[in-house]
Coordinates of C-alpha atoms in Angstrom, one line a residue:
M1 CA 3.9 4.6 -16.1
T2 CA 5.1 1.4 -17.7
D3 CA 4.1 -0.5 -20.9
K4 CA 0.9 -1.9 -19.4
M5 CA 0.4 0.0 -16.1
K6 CA -0.7 3.5 -15.7
I7 CA -0.4 4.8 -12.1
E8 CA -2.7 7.5 -10.8
Q9 CA -1.9 9.1 -7.5
F10 CA -4.3 10.9 -5.1
V11 CA -3.5 12.6 -1.8
V12 CA -6.3 12.0 0.6
G13 CA -7.3 12.5 4.2
P14 CA -6.0 14.6 7.2
V15 CA -2.4 13.4 7.0
A16 CA -1.9 13.5 3.2
T17 CA -1.9 9.8 2.5
N18 CA -0.9 8.7 -1.0
C19 CA -3.6 6.5 -2.6
Y20 CA -2.7 4.8 -5.9
L21 CA -4.6 3.3 -8.7
G22 CA -2.7 0.7 -10.7
I23 CA -4.5 0.7 -14.1
H24 CA -4.1 -1.8 -16.9
Q25 CA -4.1 0.3 -20.0
D26 CA -5.6 -2.3 -22.2
T27 CA -8.5 -3.5 -20.0
K28 CA -9.0 -0.4 -17.8
E29 CA -9.2 -2.7 -14.8
A30 CA -7.5 -1.3 -11.7
F31 CA -6.4 -2.1 -8.2
V32 CA -6.6 0.5 -5.4
V33 CA -3.7 0.8 -3.0
D34 CA -4.5 2.4 0.4
P35 CA -7.7 4.3 -0.3
G36 CA -7.4 6.5 2.8
D37 CA -10.7 7.9 4.0
D38 CA -12.2 9.4 0.8
A39 CA -14.3 6.7 -0.8
K40 CA -16.6 9.2 -2.5
G41 CA -13.8 11.2 -4.0
L42 CA -12.0 8.1 -5.3
S43 CA -15.1 6.7 -6.8
Q44 CA -15.7 9.9 -8.7
Q45 CA -12.1 9.9 -9.9
M46 CA -12.4 6.3 -11.1
T47 CA -15.6 7.1 -13.0
K48 CA -13.9 10.1 -14.6
L49 CA -11.0 7.9 -15.6
G50 CA -13.3 5.2 -16.9
V51 CA -11.6 2.4 -14.9
T52 CA -13.1 -0.6 -13.1
P53 CA -11.6 -1.4 -9.7
V54 CA -11.2 -5.2 -9.0
G55 CA -9.5 -5.2 -5.6
I56 CA -8.1 -3.1 -2.8
L57 CA -4.5 -3.6 -1.5
L58 CA -3.8 -2.4 2.1
T59 CA -0.2 -2.0 3.0
H60 CA -1.3 -1.7 6.7
G61 CA -4.3 -1.1 8.8
H62 CA -3.9 2.5 10.1
F63 CA -7.0 4.7 9.7
D64 CA -5.4 7.0 7.2
H65 CA -4.8 4.1 4.8
A66 CA -7.7 1.7 5.4
G67 CA -10.6 4.1 6.3
A68 CA -12.4 4.0 2.9
A69 CA -11.6 0.4 2.0
E70 CA -14.9 -1.2 3.2
E71 CA -17.1 1.5 1.6
L72 CA -15.3 1.0 -1.8
A73 CA -15.4 -2.7 -1.5
K74 CA -19.1 -2.7 -0.9
E75 CA -19.8 -0.2 -3.7
Y76 CA -17.9 -2.3 -6.3
N77 CA -18.2 -5.8 -4.8
I78 CA -14.4 -6.3 -4.7
P79 CA -12.1 -7.9 -2.1
I80 CA -9.8 -6.2 0.3
F81 CA -6.2 -7.7 0.7
V82 CA -3.9 -7.3 3.6
H83 CA -1.1 -9.3 5.2
Q84 CA -2.3 -12.0 7.7
A85 CA -0.4 -10.5 10.6
E86 CA -2.3 -7.2 10.3
Q87 CA -5.7 -8.4 11.4
D88 CA -5.4 -7.1 14.9
T89 CA -4.4 -3.7 13.7
L90 CA -7.5 -3.5 11.5
E91 CA -9.8 -4.7 14.2
N92 CA -8.5 -2.7 17.2
P93 CA -9.3 1.0 17.2
M94 CA -6.4 1.8 19.5
V95 CA -4.0 0.0 17.2
N96 CA -5.4 1.3 13.9
L97 CA -5.3 4.8 15.5
S98 CA -8.9 5.7 14.7
G99 CA -9.6 5.8 18.4
N100 CA -6.8 7.9 19.7
M101 CA -5.9 10.1 16.7
I102 CA -9.2 11.1 15.2
G103 CA -11.5 10.3 18.1
N104 CA -13.8 8.1 16.0
P105 CA -13.1 4.5 16.9
K106 CA -13.5 2.2 13.9
V107 CA -13.1 -1.5 13.2
Y108 CA -11.8 -2.4 9.7
H109 CA -12.0 -5.6 7.8
A110 CA -10.3 -7.5 5.0
D111 CA -11.3 -10.5 2.8
E112 CA -8.0 -11.9 1.8
F113 CA -5.1 -12.4 4.3
L114 CA -1.8 -12.8 2.5
R115 CA 1.4 -14.6 3.5
D116 CA 4.9 -13.3 3.0
E117 CA 6.1 -13.8 -0.6
Q118 CA 2.6 -14.9 -1.6
E119 CA 2.0 -14.1 -5.3
F120 CA -1.3 -13.4 -6.9
D121 CA -2.8 -11.8 -10.0
L122 CA -5.1 -8.8 -9.9
A123 CA -6.2 -6.4 -12.7
G124 CA -3.9 -8.3 -15.1
F125 CA -0.8 -7.8 -13.0
H126 CA 1.3 -10.4 -11.1
I127 CA 1.9 -9.1 -7.6
R128 CA 4.2 -10.3 -4.9
T129 CA 3.5 -9.7 -1.2
L130 CA 6.6 -8.5 0.8
F131 CA 6.1 -8.7 4.6
T132 CA 7.7 -5.6 6.1
P133 CA 6.7 -5.3 9.8
G134 CA 8.0 -2.6 12.0
H135 CA 5.7 0.4 11.3
T136 CA 2.9 -2.0 12.3
A137 CA 3.0 -5.7 13.2
G138 CA 1.7 -6.8 9.8
G139 CA 2.8 -4.1 7.4
C140 CA 3.6 -5.2 3.9
C141 CA 4.6 -3.9 0.5
Y142 CA 3.3 -5.0 -3.0
Y143 CA 5.9 -5.6 -5.6
I144 CA 5.1 -6.0 -9.3
P145 CA 8.3 -7.3 -10.9
R146 CA 7.2 -7.0 -14.5
E147 CA 6.4 -3.3 -14.0
D148 CA 9.4 -2.4 -11.9
V149 CA 7.3 -0.9 -9.1
V150 CA 6.8 -1.4 -5.4
F151 CA 4.1 0.1 -3.3
S152 CA 5.9 0.6 0.0
G153 CA 3.2 2.0 2.3
D154 CA 4.7 3.4 5.4
S155 CA 7.7 1.1 5.4
L156 CA 10.0 3.1 3.2
F157 CA 9.9 6.7 2.3
C158 CA 12.1 9.0 0.2
G159 CA 15.0 9.5 2.5
S160 CA 13.3 8.0 5.5
I161 CA 11.4 5.1 7.0
G162 CA 8.0 4.9 8.7
R163 CA 7.3 5.9 12.3
T164 CA 7.8 3.1 14.9
D165 CA 6.3 4.8 18.0
F166 CA 2.8 3.5 17.4
P167 CA 1.4 0.2 18.8
G168 CA 3.1 -2.7 17.2
G169 CA 6.0 -0.6 16.0
S170 CA 9.7 -1.5 16.2
A171 CA 12.5 0.5 14.7
A172 CA 14.9 -2.5 14.6
T173 CA 12.3 -4.6 13.0
L174 CA 11.5 -2.0 10.4
V175 CA 15.1 -1.4 9.4
N176 CA 15.6 -5.1 9.0
S177 CA 12.5 -5.5 7.0
V178 CA 13.4 -2.7 4.6
R179 CA 17.0 -4.0 4.2
E180 CA 16.0 -7.6 3.7
K181 CA 12.9 -7.2 1.5
L182 CA 13.2 -3.9 -0.3
M183 CA 16.9 -3.1 -0.7
V184 CA 17.4 -6.4 -2.5
L185 CA 15.0 -5.3 -5.3
P186 CA 16.5 -4.1 -8.6
E187 CA 17.9 -0.6 -8.4
N188 CA 15.6 0.8 -11.0
T189 CA 12.5 -0.2 -9.1
L190 CA 10.1 2.7 -8.6
V191 CA 9.1 3.1 -4.9
L192 CA 5.6 4.5 -4.3
P193 CA 5.3 5.3 -0.6
G194 CA 2.3 6.0 1.6
H195 CA 3.2 9.7 2.1
D196 CA 5.4 12.3 0.4
A197 CA 7.5 11.9 -2.7
R198 CA 8.2 8.8 -4.8
T199 CA 11.7 7.5 -5.1
T200 CA 13.7 4.5 -6.4
I201 CA 15.6 1.6 -4.7
E202 CA 18.9 3.0 -6.1
Q203 CA 18.3 6.4 -4.5
E204 CA 17.4 4.9 -1.2
R205 CA 20.5 2.6 -1.2
M206 CA 22.7 5.6 -1.8
Y207 CA 21.1 8.3 0.4
N208 CA 18.7 7.0 3.0
P209 CA 20.3 7.7 6.4
F210 CA 18.3 5.0 8.1
L211 CA 19.8 2.3 6.0

């Protein structure tokens, strides 16, 4: 939690995906990061918290991160954001893993396709898009400088990095992405990953064996 942002975390879906709400404490507007596959549960939680979602941020297009995005977007009439290089992942069931991992092929969609380093405002926060391919071809992270937080998806974990054995993955690309885009952030930046425990840039500089 920072001065203006309250972060709520929910673990959703069959592979324990971290979904986050970035809530503006004054307005109660919020953005949703990687809603996983539990639209109903997230909607209930947002109602309980009294927040109004205004957008959905996808770090990448795998089923366990993007599955509930369209249902939530329709319910609240809000846009879905993703990096422009991730469109094929979203739209190809064999690449988004819905076809070969859960046996339920799905095509996902987005409304806003972002560029590397593109900055935009959502829920009262100024957000910078960081292109971090390697886990998928168009994976990205969302950095909020004024709040000292980055949502790292499956690019950077506590003591690890994302898998690179899926379609579009590359270990060398991911390591370079994390080094060039994330390790240069201020050391006190809070890292909120797509799975497992949160960490900081300082901790990962010191202890991450992949870097």
